[in-house]
Amino acid sequence: MNEPLTDFAQESNRAAFGEAIRRTKSSLPKEVPLIIGTKRLHLARRLTRKNPSHLSEIVGHISLADPSHAEEALAQAEAAAGSWCRLSIPARAEIFQRAAALMRKRRFELAAWEVLEVGKSWMEADADVAEAIDTLTYYPQEILRWTQQTLVGQVPGEKNIYQHEPLGPGVVISPWNFPLAILTGMTTAALVAGNTAVLKPAEQSSIVGLHLAEILLEAGVPPGVVHFLPGIGAEVGETLVRSPRVHWIAFTGSKVVGLRILRLAAEPTEGQRHLKRVIAEMGGKNGIIVDEDADLDEAVIGTAVSAFGYQGQKCSACSRVIVLESIADRFLKRLVETTRSLPIGPAEEPGTVIGPLVDEEAFGRVRKAIEEGKRVGRLLFQGQVPDSLDGTFVGPVIFTEVPRDSFLAQEEIFGPVLAVLTARSFEEALAIANGVPYALTGGLYSRHLSHIEQAQQEFQVGNLYINRKITGAVVGRQPFGGLRLSGTGHKAGGPDYLLQFLQARTITENTLRHGFAPLEE
Ligand code: NAD
């Protein structure tokens, strides 16, 4: 049973959420310490985090861990590994049930932090917290399947035991775009499987990350088992990845950083007597095919929501729409009008659909991509940002006449930028859809049964959605993760996910008795 989303049509929910935002705002700025074991460390070296909807508002000061903190946290995680993995599975699972209950109780407060720290709209923030709660209930149920000892291949005179065990201490490195759900999911899976972990949240979402660490500790995770190390990815993140104490790395983020982590982790460092397991979930260049007989009412809304929800800053976002030529004009006219109707404003306003980009760096990068895009394709639509706004806002953009090999059609921009490509046939549309190095999500709007079947066979993506939006995977219902350069492929929120945090051992015993043990020689 998944955590229900909040119904904002109810006046009482709107009032409570608005109040949570007001209360959170009045508590700013938040001081974010490191948590190593039982110590909370407030450091002089800090990062200032601004509200992306109002750049003059400081939401927090983030203490920045250095390499010595990484070593200290990992040494404690190593020391705690033995006792944590010996705790019974039901006792471990109970801790996460308690954490889920704490999150439910603080649901609006946590979502309010997401609105202020990373610019999520009310509904997007609420959905992220609901997903985080789902992971806290799903993985503790799933672990029961993997921790039973199984007897395999039995023959007379031989006993074969097959069992799964944790890997040991490891590192969780998370992105900012689903600030609670992804960090909670990777951490819960690792811990419930019996590993210990150091959490390295994204620089942009360390406040939300701190709340998770505090909730886990309050729920009863022993202090040595989980540590919280905010800091700069290229500094403390990389130190953690390189450490010989680390047995596994659960990473979600960009392709560039994911590939670097895979390379670094492949090389054993001095004193390392094991190979590191790397789980790397990375970016996408996701396409939706709109077929000739698609229901355009559905296709237009589904494309707009997938492309511009959370300003296109989702790994699953649609950044290419591949339209059959015969319906392209009709589809685009309606897509433009729908996009024009999306309100742009501060994330804390309940009516906002398009909020700010996560920070000034993203703002500069996406605006540059749009300017370069104007030289590559034809600008069909660009949403105007009201002058009164003082945040990192970029209106939604649609480009047509986009060359298939251009950066607009091939590279992840991670902003509200949609490239339109046209195809003369369904086969050509599929070839365009598959013609990128990524393979995370993809979609098809069609009423043609044979095309739906063909897409199921040939559309090479980790998550294919038919006649619906391509974002918003639900834990347990749509296990999520990419193929090719989008990731290592084991799906989060799915039945195989926990296996990556476990290693299997086979124990074979010859049970035939050969004589008797002599009492004395
Ligand atoms: P990012 O790669 O810049 O950062 C991710 C994390 O890695 C952060 O915590 C960062 O501090 C850390 N990091 C950066 N450099 C590092 C290094 N050298 N060593 C170790 N750690 C380092 O990504 P982001 O901007 O936070 O997130 C956006 C990206 O994440 C997009 O590409 C998006 O598609 C991807 N993403 C993928 C999924 C998925 O499930 N496939 C989900 C969400 C986001």
XYZ file of C-alpha atoms and ligand atoms in Angstrom:
565
model
C 0.000 0.000 0.000
C 1.602 3.252 -1.119
C 1.449 6.438 0.888
C -1.468 8.510 -0.452
C -0.705 11.938 -1.895
C -2.190 14.959 -0.165
C -5.467 16.169 -1.608
C -4.893 19.908 -1.964
C -8.498 20.397 -3.063
C -9.297 20.101 0.659
C -9.204 23.505 2.290
C -7.830 22.049 5.548
C -4.813 20.550 3.722
C -4.090 23.820 1.946
C -4.274 25.715 5.218
C -2.013 23.237 7.023
C 0.572 23.227 4.227
C 0.607 27.024 4.025
C 1.084 27.171 7.779
C 3.994 24.677 7.576
C 5.698 26.935 5.022
C 5.153 30.027 7.188
C 6.530 28.275 10.279
C 9.536 26.956 8.402
C 10.256 30.379 6.922
C 10.161 31.997 10.328
C 12.830 29.550 11.560
C 15.373 30.434 8.851
C 18.313 30.195 8.488
C 18.874 26.561 9.408
C 22.308 25.591 10.685
C 23.316 22.208 9.241
C 26.012 20.299 11.158
C 27.866 17.091 10.340
C 26.743 14.091 12.364
C 29.498 11.586 13.093
C 28.479 8.970 15.622
C 27.057 10.857 18.587
C 28.781 14.143 17.687
C 27.152 17.059 15.891
C 29.850 19.255 14.357
C 29.199 22.879 13.396
C 32.176 24.016 11.318
C 33.536 27.406 10.382
C 33.742 26.344 6.723
C 30.154 26.678 5.542
C 28.101 26.963 2.407
C 25.256 29.461 2.242
C 22.094 28.101 0.692
C 19.634 30.605 -0.803
C 15.957 30.091 -1.515
C 15.907 29.742 -5.323
C 12.503 31.495 -5.441
C 13.893 34.565 -3.590
C 17.650 34.880 -3.835
C 17.776 37.403 -1.002
C 16.436 34.810 1.464
C 19.059 32.616 3.139
C 17.599 29.204 4.001
C 20.628 27.688 5.625
C 24.313 27.501 6.419
C 25.769 24.116 5.627
C 28.882 22.913 7.446
C 31.280 21.389 4.923
C 33.009 18.135 5.816
C 36.651 17.638 4.890
C 38.565 14.405 4.193
C 39.440 13.858 7.869
C 35.726 13.770 8.730
C 35.182 11.186 6.006
C 37.824 8.929 7.516
C 36.449 9.373 11.033
C 32.883 8.545 9.947
C 34.010 5.524 7.932
C 36.114 4.185 10.812
C 33.036 4.349 13.051
C 30.835 2.791 10.356
C 33.364 -0.047 10.071
C 33.398 -0.585 13.840
C 29.589 -0.653 14.023
C 29.104 -3.057 11.108
C 29.439 -6.260 13.142
C 26.812 -5.562 15.781
C 24.340 -3.972 13.351
C 24.299 -6.955 11.013
C 23.770 -9.307 13.947
C 20.614 -7.478 14.992
C 17.590 -9.572 14.002
C 15.785 -8.631 10.796
C 12.482 -7.903 12.593
C 14.320 -5.600 15.026
C 15.967 -3.761 12.124
C 12.711 -3.566 10.174
C 10.895 -2.133 13.189
C 13.299 0.820 13.307
C 12.343 1.770 9.760
C 8.652 1.421 10.492
C 9.208 3.915 13.312
C 11.076 6.210 10.911
C 8.123 6.012 8.477
C 5.759 6.993 11.291
C 7.962 9.973 12.198
C 8.022 11.112 8.587
C 4.241 10.826 8.325
C 3.892 12.987 11.410
C 6.243 15.639 9.993
C 5.083 15.314 6.426
C 4.134 18.936 5.694
C 7.148 20.308 7.528
C 9.509 18.149 5.435
C 7.737 19.138 2.226
C 7.923 22.804 3.266
C 11.704 22.481 3.549
C 11.785 21.092 -0.008
C 9.765 24.055 -1.253
C 12.189 26.514 0.340
C 15.474 24.692 -0.178
C 15.158 23.342 -3.739
C 12.127 25.163 -5.171
C 9.675 22.255 -5.459
C 6.024 23.148 -5.929
C 3.615 22.007 -3.208
C 2.505 18.927 -5.096
C 5.996 17.905 -6.172
C 7.315 18.297 -2.625
C 4.408 16.355 -1.165
C 4.965 13.518 -3.671
C 8.665 13.341 -2.796
C 7.932 12.943 0.908
C 5.282 10.302 0.170
C 7.818 8.365 -1.910
C 10.371 8.567 0.887
C 7.817 7.039 3.270
C 7.119 4.299 0.709
C 10.785 3.303 0.651
C 10.822 3.126 4.464
C 8.009 0.583 4.379
C 8.855 -1.309 1.159
C 12.485 -2.355 1.714
C 11.945 -3.682 5.263
C 9.258 -5.981 3.821
C 11.453 -7.001 0.896
C 14.460 -7.899 3.031
C 12.589 -10.883 4.449
C 12.849 -12.592 1.047
C 16.626 -12.370 0.996
C 17.650 -13.202 4.498
C 16.184 -16.682 4.816
C 18.784 -19.423 4.581
C 17.844 -21.632 1.626
C 18.758 -25.223 1.023
C 19.689 -25.708 -2.627
C 20.497 -28.692 -4.892
C 20.056 -31.333 -2.197
C 21.542 -34.798 -2.823
C 21.970 -37.564 -0.258
C 25.068 -37.059 1.863
C 25.455 -33.392 1.074
C 23.937 -30.252 2.523
C 24.080 -27.026 0.474
C 23.193 -23.774 2.158
C 22.743 -20.562 0.171
C 22.620 -17.369 2.199
C 22.838 -13.608 1.749
C 24.928 -11.344 3.939
C 25.569 -7.594 4.068
C 28.603 -6.076 2.369
C 29.804 -3.861 5.238
C 30.310 -0.090 5.449
C 29.500 2.016 2.397
C 28.537 5.416 1.085
C 25.295 6.947 -0.146
C 25.758 9.896 -2.530
C 22.529 11.547 -3.577
C 21.245 14.290 -5.899
C 19.078 17.266 -4.934
C 16.150 16.785 -7.308
C 14.268 14.232 -5.187
C 15.936 15.409 -2.009
C 14.211 13.113 0.458
C 12.977 10.128 -1.572
C 16.265 9.164 -3.236
C 18.412 9.660 -0.133
C 15.889 7.761 2.006
C 15.519 4.954 -0.532
C 19.232 4.270 -0.993
C 19.897 4.574 2.749
C 17.005 2.387 3.872
C 17.895 -0.354 1.396
C 21.526 -0.359 2.514
C 20.821 -0.281 6.241
C 17.954 -2.737 6.344
C 20.194 -5.184 4.483
C 22.583 -4.930 7.459
C 25.193 -2.505 6.123
C 26.398 0.688 7.769
C 26.468 3.954 5.839
C 27.862 7.437 5.496
C 25.353 9.777 3.827
C 26.669 12.505 1.526
C 23.702 14.639 0.450
C 23.855 17.016 -2.522
C 25.154 20.478 -1.639
C 21.796 22.008 -2.682
C 19.627 19.781 -0.460
C 21.610 19.271 2.743
C 18.845 20.624 5.000
C 16.384 17.986 3.823
C 19.207 15.428 4.152
C 19.800 16.457 7.766
C 16.128 15.805 8.543
C 16.460 12.247 7.271
C 19.574 11.595 9.372
C 17.809 12.962 12.467
C 14.684 10.889 11.820
C 16.711 7.682 11.426
C 18.585 8.340 14.665
C 15.384 9.222 16.507
C 13.754 6.031 15.196
C 16.543 3.983 16.753
C 19.318 3.487 14.194
C 22.397 3.285 16.453
C 24.694 6.333 16.029
C 27.697 4.389 14.615
C 25.518 2.845 11.913
C 24.605 6.022 10.063
C 26.631 9.227 9.659
C 25.744 12.478 7.925
C 28.451 14.285 5.980
C 27.326 17.321 3.992
C 30.087 18.701 1.813
C 31.423 19.323 -1.650
C 31.084 16.312 -3.946
C 34.501 16.639 -5.565
C 36.122 16.886 -2.107
C 34.490 14.805 0.597
C 32.428 12.746 -1.892
C 35.520 11.677 -3.702
C 37.434 10.945 -0.480
C 34.623 8.623 0.563
C 34.604 6.872 -2.809
C 38.371 6.294 -2.726
C 38.567 5.008 0.835
C 39.663 1.366 1.237
C 37.144 1.049 4.089
C 34.223 1.420 1.673
C 32.615 -1.761 0.329
C 29.798 -0.268 -1.714
C 28.754 3.080 -3.152
C 25.127 3.906 -3.888
C 25.165 6.904 -6.202
C 22.386 8.768 -7.993
C 23.300 11.814 -10.046
C 24.779 12.922 -13.332
C 26.495 10.719 -15.889
C 29.772 12.611 -15.598
C 30.042 12.062 -11.850
C 28.654 8.502 -12.015
C 31.226 7.433 -14.590
C 34.008 8.995 -12.545
C 32.872 7.120 -9.436
C 32.742 3.846 -11.392
C 36.319 4.436 -12.576
C 37.650 5.412 -9.145
C 35.944 2.523 -7.399
C 37.268 -0.040 -9.872
C 40.867 0.517 -8.764
C 41.709 -1.062 -5.370
C 43.581 1.357 -3.106
C 46.299 0.507 -0.604
C 45.052 -1.772 2.125
C 41.889 -2.726 0.226
C 41.191 -6.450 0.122
C 37.830 -6.382 -1.629
C 36.152 -5.020 -4.741
C 33.706 -2.160 -4.346
C 30.142 -2.584 -5.502
C 28.866 0.518 -7.323
C 25.222 1.275 -7.906
C 25.059 4.243 -10.265
C 21.750 5.725 -11.373
C 22.358 8.519 -13.850
C 20.743 10.880 -16.330
C 18.420 10.555 -19.298
C 17.391 12.085 -22.614
C 13.902 10.775 -22.494
C 11.554 10.767 -25.459
C 7.796 10.503 -25.891
C 6.486 9.252 -29.237
C 3.152 10.738 -30.293
C 1.599 8.408 -32.856
C -0.801 9.395 -35.653
C -3.855 8.087 -33.817
C -2.854 9.273 -30.336
C -5.499 10.830 -28.103
C -4.158 14.373 -28.373
C -5.917 15.579 -25.218
C -3.912 13.020 -23.262
C -0.691 13.380 -25.275
C -0.524 17.166 -24.937
C -1.052 17.190 -21.165
C 1.190 14.160 -20.618
C 4.016 15.730 -22.633
C 3.739 19.128 -20.922
C 3.645 17.612 -17.432
C 6.556 15.251 -18.202
C 8.665 17.995 -19.781
C 8.009 20.917 -17.441
C 7.063 19.383 -14.081
C 9.655 20.556 -11.524
C 11.043 22.722 -14.331
C 12.307 19.673 -16.239
C 14.709 18.837 -13.402
C 13.792 15.171 -13.172
C 15.935 12.335 -14.460
C 12.726 10.943 -15.959
C 11.657 14.243 -17.599
C 10.670 14.313 -21.242
C 13.221 16.357 -23.172
C 12.366 15.073 -26.664
C 8.932 14.629 -28.160
C 8.895 12.627 -31.377
C 5.744 13.385 -33.335
C 4.427 11.701 -36.457
C 4.510 14.297 -39.226
C 0.848 14.022 -40.150
C -0.318 15.290 -36.743
C 2.643 17.494 -35.819
C 0.960 20.862 -36.524
C -2.188 20.053 -34.549
C -0.195 18.593 -31.651
C 2.252 21.499 -31.455
C -0.408 24.188 -31.581
C -2.099 22.637 -28.557
C 1.169 21.909 -26.766
C 2.198 25.561 -27.059
C -1.142 26.806 -25.677
C -1.001 24.322 -22.774
C 2.573 25.335 -21.979
C 1.642 29.013 -22.139
C -1.028 28.400 -19.493
C 1.406 27.028 -16.869
C 1.763 29.632 -14.092
C 5.363 30.696 -13.323
C 6.041 31.860 -9.781
C 7.668 31.286 -6.384
C 7.485 27.659 -5.296
C 5.728 28.568 -2.046
C 2.674 29.937 -3.919
C 0.072 27.139 -4.105
C -0.873 27.948 -7.714
C 2.680 27.761 -9.074
C 3.423 25.083 -11.636
C 6.769 26.373 -12.949
C 9.027 27.385 -10.072
C 12.715 28.318 -10.080
C 15.710 26.241 -11.158
C 17.629 24.818 -8.243
C 20.409 27.422 -8.106
C 22.291 30.122 -9.962
C 24.651 27.620 -11.527
C 21.709 25.713 -13.077
C 20.130 29.040 -14.105
C 23.279 30.077 -15.996
C 23.784 26.659 -17.571
C 20.189 26.282 -18.799
C 20.003 29.841 -20.150
C 23.233 29.247 -22.042
C 21.808 26.014 -23.504
C 18.692 27.914 -24.630
C 20.797 30.587 -26.359
C 22.901 27.910 -28.077
C 19.711 26.039 -28.937
C 18.480 29.062 -30.887
C 21.410 28.567 -33.259
C 20.666 24.841 -33.638
C 16.862 24.634 -33.879
C 13.855 26.961 -34.263
C 12.467 28.524 -31.090
C 8.741 27.729 -31.147
C 7.856 28.950 -27.656
C 9.535 30.561 -24.662
C 7.584 31.267 -21.483
C 8.043 34.808 -20.136
C 9.162 35.196 -16.534
C 7.377 38.061 -14.715
C 9.784 40.952 -13.943
C 8.701 40.979 -10.316
C 10.425 37.640 -9.605
C 13.916 37.653 -8.075
C 14.787 33.963 -8.265
C 16.386 31.558 -10.713
C 13.368 31.359 -13.024
C 13.509 30.175 -16.610
C 10.267 29.913 -18.574
C 9.504 26.692 -20.447
C 11.021 26.460 -23.917
C 10.044 24.414 -27.001
C 12.358 24.009 -29.988
C 11.329 22.560 -33.365
C 13.405 21.694 -36.438
C 15.972 20.130 -34.152
C 18.721 18.154 -35.921
C 18.816 14.596 -34.561
C 22.527 14.678 -33.813
C 22.547 18.124 -32.173
C 23.077 18.648 -28.436
C 19.387 19.609 -28.124
C 18.441 16.105 -29.248
C 21.275 14.190 -27.576
C 22.349 15.749 -24.291
C 20.657 16.094 -20.924
C 19.995 19.817 -20.261
C 18.122 19.305 -16.979
C 15.814 22.265 -17.338
C 12.475 23.152 -18.947
C 13.692 22.691 -22.520
C 11.818 20.433 -24.927
C 13.090 19.420 -28.389
C 10.496 18.444 -30.990
C 11.513 15.939 -33.643
C 9.269 14.690 -36.410
C 9.125 11.259 -38.041
C 7.496 10.048 -41.238
C 6.715 6.555 -39.895
C 6.372 4.798 -36.574
C 9.580 2.816 -37.283
C 11.457 6.057 -37.837
C 10.023 7.469 -34.589
C 11.286 4.410 -32.703
C 14.728 4.739 -34.293
C 14.906 8.392 -33.194
C 13.730 7.483 -29.697
C 16.444 4.815 -29.410
C 19.114 6.971 -31.050
C 20.656 8.399 -27.870
C 23.238 6.981 -25.468
C 20.799 7.180 -22.544
C 17.898 4.806 -21.904
C 16.038 5.823 -18.763
C 12.356 6.549 -19.422
C 10.320 6.693 -22.604
C 6.703 7.088 -23.552
C 4.236 6.304 -26.288
C 0.842 7.814 -26.961
C -0.957 5.552 -29.437
C -4.208 3.675 -29.932
C -2.623 1.342 -32.464
C -2.316 -2.079 -30.812
C 0.510 -3.318 -33.044
C 2.503 -0.130 -32.384
C 2.037 -0.557 -28.653
C 3.302 -4.137 -28.941
C 6.215 -3.068 -31.134
C 7.217 -0.385 -28.639
C 7.135 -2.926 -25.813
C 9.643 -5.008 -27.781
C 11.845 -2.349 -29.346
C 11.732 0.881 -27.318
C 14.930 0.422 -25.306
C 14.423 2.182 -21.988
C 14.449 1.128 -18.372
C 10.882 2.432 -17.809
C 8.455 2.541 -20.709
C 5.121 4.313 -20.164
C 2.223 3.850 -22.562
C -0.575 6.414 -22.836
C 0.444 8.277 -19.687
C 3.090 10.720 -18.437
C 6.642 9.386 -18.107
C 7.470 10.786 -14.657
C 6.309 9.831 -11.172
C 7.302 6.170 -10.764
C 5.749 4.682 -7.634
C 7.705 2.394 -5.258
C 6.732 -1.262 -5.757
C 4.529 -0.458 -8.759
C 7.016 0.963 -11.256
C 10.498 -0.225 -10.217
C 12.732 2.520 -11.566
C 16.125 2.675 -13.254
C 17.881 3.090 -16.571
C 19.727 1.049 -19.172
C 22.821 2.001 -21.211
C 24.510 5.175 -19.918
C 21.526 5.890 -17.668
C 22.613 3.460 -15.015
C 23.643 0.092 -13.750
C 20.103 -1.145 -14.126
C 18.878 -2.654 -10.874
C 15.621 -0.906 -10.316
C 14.989 1.214 -7.232
C 11.694 0.362 -5.558
C 11.735 -3.078 -7.184
C 12.229 -6.694 -6.177
C 15.954 -6.944 -7.123
C 17.136 -3.691 -5.587
C 18.199 -5.067 -2.210
C 20.378 -7.738 -3.818
C 22.926 -5.071 -4.663
C 23.510 -4.449 -0.970
C 24.051 -8.136 -0.215
C 26.548 -10.805 -1.102
C 25.714 -14.500 -1.342
C 27.646 -17.383 0.221
C 27.252 -21.076 -0.483
C 28.167 -23.533 2.256
C 28.499 -27.196 1.327
C 28.814 -29.865 3.977
C 29.537 -33.526 3.432
C 27.066 -35.092 5.857
C 28.125 -38.712 5.408
C 29.723 -39.944 8.578
C 33.111 -41.538 7.976
C 33.843 -43.624 11.083
C 33.930 -42.017 14.531
C 35.939 -39.187 15.989
C 38.564 -41.008 18.061
C 38.323 -40.312 21.789
C 42.061 -40.393 22.039
C 44.892 -41.101 19.593
P 25.612 15.503 -9.587
O 26.190 14.326 -10.300
O 26.191 16.826 -9.850
O 25.701 15.280 -8.001
C 25.181 14.125 -7.387
C 25.914 13.888 -6.089
O 27.278 13.553 -6.376
C 25.968 15.100 -5.168
O 25.811 14.682 -3.840
C 27.369 15.642 -5.400
O 27.867 16.378 -4.306
C 28.141 14.359 -5.588
N 29.418 14.487 -6.306
C 29.758 15.425 -7.222
N 31.012 15.206 -7.658
C 31.477 14.123 -7.014
C 32.690 13.381 -7.039
N 33.708 13.746 -7.842
N 32.823 12.295 -6.244
C 31.807 11.912 -5.444
N 30.632 12.574 -5.360
C 30.456 13.652 -6.141
O 24.037 15.476 -9.892
P 22.906 16.458 -9.379
O 23.048 17.761 -10.080
O 22.839 16.454 -7.896
O 21.583 15.701 -9.891
C 21.106 15.791 -11.199
C 21.522 14.558 -12.006
O 21.065 13.384 -11.354
C 20.864 14.537 -13.384
O 21.804 14.075 -14.316
C 19.728 13.516 -13.203
O 19.311 12.903 -14.399
C 20.372 12.539 -12.262
N 19.365 11.746 -11.533
C 19.207 10.430 -11.866
C 18.234 9.664 -11.233
C 18.026 8.211 -11.572
O 17.349 7.526 -10.822
N 18.567 7.722 -12.663
C 17.433 10.257 -10.239
C 17.639 11.605 -9.917
C 18.613 12.339 -10.569
